[in-house]
Every structure is written in C-alpha cells, then in structure tokens.
XYZ file of C-alpha atoms in Angstrom:
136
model
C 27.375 10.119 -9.856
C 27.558 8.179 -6.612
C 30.299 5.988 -5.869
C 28.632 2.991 -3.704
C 31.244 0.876 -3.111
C 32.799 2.731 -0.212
C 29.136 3.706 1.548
C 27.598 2.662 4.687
C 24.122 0.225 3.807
C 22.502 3.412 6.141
C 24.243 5.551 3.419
C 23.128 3.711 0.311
C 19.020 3.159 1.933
C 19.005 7.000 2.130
C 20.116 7.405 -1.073
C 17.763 5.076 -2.388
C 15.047 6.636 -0.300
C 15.913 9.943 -1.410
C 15.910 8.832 -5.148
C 12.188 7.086 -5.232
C 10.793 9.564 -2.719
C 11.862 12.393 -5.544
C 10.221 10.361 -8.292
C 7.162 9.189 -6.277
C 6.607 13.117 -5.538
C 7.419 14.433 -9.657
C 4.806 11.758 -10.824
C 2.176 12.621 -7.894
C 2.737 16.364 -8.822
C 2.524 15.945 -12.293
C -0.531 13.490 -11.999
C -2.037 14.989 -9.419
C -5.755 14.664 -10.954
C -5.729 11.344 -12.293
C -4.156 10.080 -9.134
C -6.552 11.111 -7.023
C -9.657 9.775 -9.397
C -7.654 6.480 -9.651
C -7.385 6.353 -5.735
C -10.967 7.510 -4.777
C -13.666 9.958 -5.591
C -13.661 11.490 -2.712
C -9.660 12.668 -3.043
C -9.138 16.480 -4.262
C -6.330 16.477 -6.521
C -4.597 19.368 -3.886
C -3.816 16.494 -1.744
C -1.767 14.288 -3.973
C -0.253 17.874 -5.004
C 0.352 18.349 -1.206
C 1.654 14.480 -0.462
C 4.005 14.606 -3.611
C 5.439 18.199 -2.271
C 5.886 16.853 0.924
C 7.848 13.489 -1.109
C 9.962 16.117 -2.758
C 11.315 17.563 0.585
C 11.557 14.168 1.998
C 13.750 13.123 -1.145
C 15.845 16.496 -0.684
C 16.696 15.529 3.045
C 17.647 12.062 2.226
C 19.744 13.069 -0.402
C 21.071 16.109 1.360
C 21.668 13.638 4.593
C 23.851 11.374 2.357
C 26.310 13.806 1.000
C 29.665 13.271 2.736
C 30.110 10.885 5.395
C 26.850 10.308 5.268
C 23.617 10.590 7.550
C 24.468 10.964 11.364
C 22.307 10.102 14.060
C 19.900 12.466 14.240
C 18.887 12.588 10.183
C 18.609 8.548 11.349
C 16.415 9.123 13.881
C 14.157 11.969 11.524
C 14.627 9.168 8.913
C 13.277 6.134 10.950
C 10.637 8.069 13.031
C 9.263 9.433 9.161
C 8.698 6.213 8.081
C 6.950 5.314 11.536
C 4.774 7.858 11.330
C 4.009 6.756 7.461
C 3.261 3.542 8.546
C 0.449 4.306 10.902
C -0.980 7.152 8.928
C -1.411 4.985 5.905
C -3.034 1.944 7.979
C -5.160 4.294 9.617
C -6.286 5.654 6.111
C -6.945 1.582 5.578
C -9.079 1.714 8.623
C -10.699 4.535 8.047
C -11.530 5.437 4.527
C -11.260 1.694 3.179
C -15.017 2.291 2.346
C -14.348 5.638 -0.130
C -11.027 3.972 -1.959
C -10.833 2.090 -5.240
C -9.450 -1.137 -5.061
C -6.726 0.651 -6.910
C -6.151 2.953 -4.300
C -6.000 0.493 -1.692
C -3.718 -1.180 -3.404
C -1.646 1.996 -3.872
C -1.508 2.230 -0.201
C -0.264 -1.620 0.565
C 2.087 -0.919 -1.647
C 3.381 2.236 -0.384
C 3.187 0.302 3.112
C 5.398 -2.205 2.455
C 8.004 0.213 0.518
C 8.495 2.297 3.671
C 8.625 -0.720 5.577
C 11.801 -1.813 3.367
C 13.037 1.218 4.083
C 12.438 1.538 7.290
C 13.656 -2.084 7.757
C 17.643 -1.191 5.805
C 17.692 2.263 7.854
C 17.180 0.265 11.132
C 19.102 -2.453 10.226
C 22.327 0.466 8.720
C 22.074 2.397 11.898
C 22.397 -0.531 13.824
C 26.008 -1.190 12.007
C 26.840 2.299 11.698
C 26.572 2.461 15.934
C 24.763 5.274 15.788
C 22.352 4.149 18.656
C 24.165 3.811 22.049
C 22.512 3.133 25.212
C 22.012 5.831 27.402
C-alpha cells in the first residue's frame, strides 16, 4: 500500500497522522453516545459526532498531503499550526471544564495531548530536514 522506505520522516508522520486521525474520527462517529457519557455528562453526543467529522477531514488532508512527493510547505505549516491550535484548545478544556469531566475523560484528553504533541514533535522535527522553512 505505501512503500516507506523511500519517504521523507515529514512524509511518513503525515501518513501516520492521517491514518489514526481517520480511525480516531470512525470510532468517535460510531460511538458518539457512549463517548460522550464516558467523557462527561454534560457532553451532547453531536459534539463527539462533530470532533470525529472534523478527525475525518483532518485524516483526508494528511493523507491527501502525502500522496506523491509528499507534503510541501504550506500543508506543513496547516499541519503544525493544527496541532498548535489542538494543543491549547484541549488544555483550555483542562482548565476550564476539569470540574464537569470524568476522570475518564480527562484522561482521554492527556492522552489526546500528548499524541498531537508526538505529532506535532516528528512534523517539526521532518520539516526541519525536508528544508521546508527558510528564513525570510
């Protein structure tokens, strides 16, 4: 299906992002009520529906941005700014709604923390090699 050897580590993070992101979003589709009881009370099952769409798309572009010669610098920067934005969004759910999650949940939401942040982490780290960043 994908031959590895010959691609970029930038190349093979956004296939592996694409991969779990598409899985993460099926099971939060499929799941969507028991999800959201497992994570809180207070969580309407339309928004694990709506973060598990939004996982699907995110899985599409990294997949899509792969094909080839793989992502170029701007699917890099969508890529890396993504996962910023993921990381603040789900500490300031910590911050903020800690109160109204289940320990489950919160655990949920370390752990989806520090799986962006390996992302995040190879796609920085791939771009870097790759030379897509130069200094204005």
């Amino acid at each position: 299906m994908f031959d590895l050897s010959s691609r970029s580590l930038l190349n093979k993070t956004f296939i592996a992002d694409g991969i779990s992101s598409l899985i993460a979003g099926t099971v939060l589709i499929v799941d969507a009520y028991p999800l959201a009881r497992l994570v809180s009370t207070a969580v309407p099952s339309a928004v694990m529906t709506a973060l598990g769409t939004g996982l699907l798309l995110w899985g599409a572009f990294h997949l899509a941005s792969a094909r080839k010669n793989g992502p170029n610098a701007l699917a890099a920067r969508i890529s890396i700014a993504g996962d910023i934005l993921w990381q603040a969004a789900s500490l300031a759910l910590l911050a903020v709604a800690y109160p109204w999650l289940t320990p489950i949940g919160a655990g949920l939401v370390i752990v989806g923390i520090v799986g962006v942040a390996d992302f995040l982490f190879f796609k920085m780290r791939g771009a870097s090699q790759a030379r897509l960043f130069r200094a204005a």
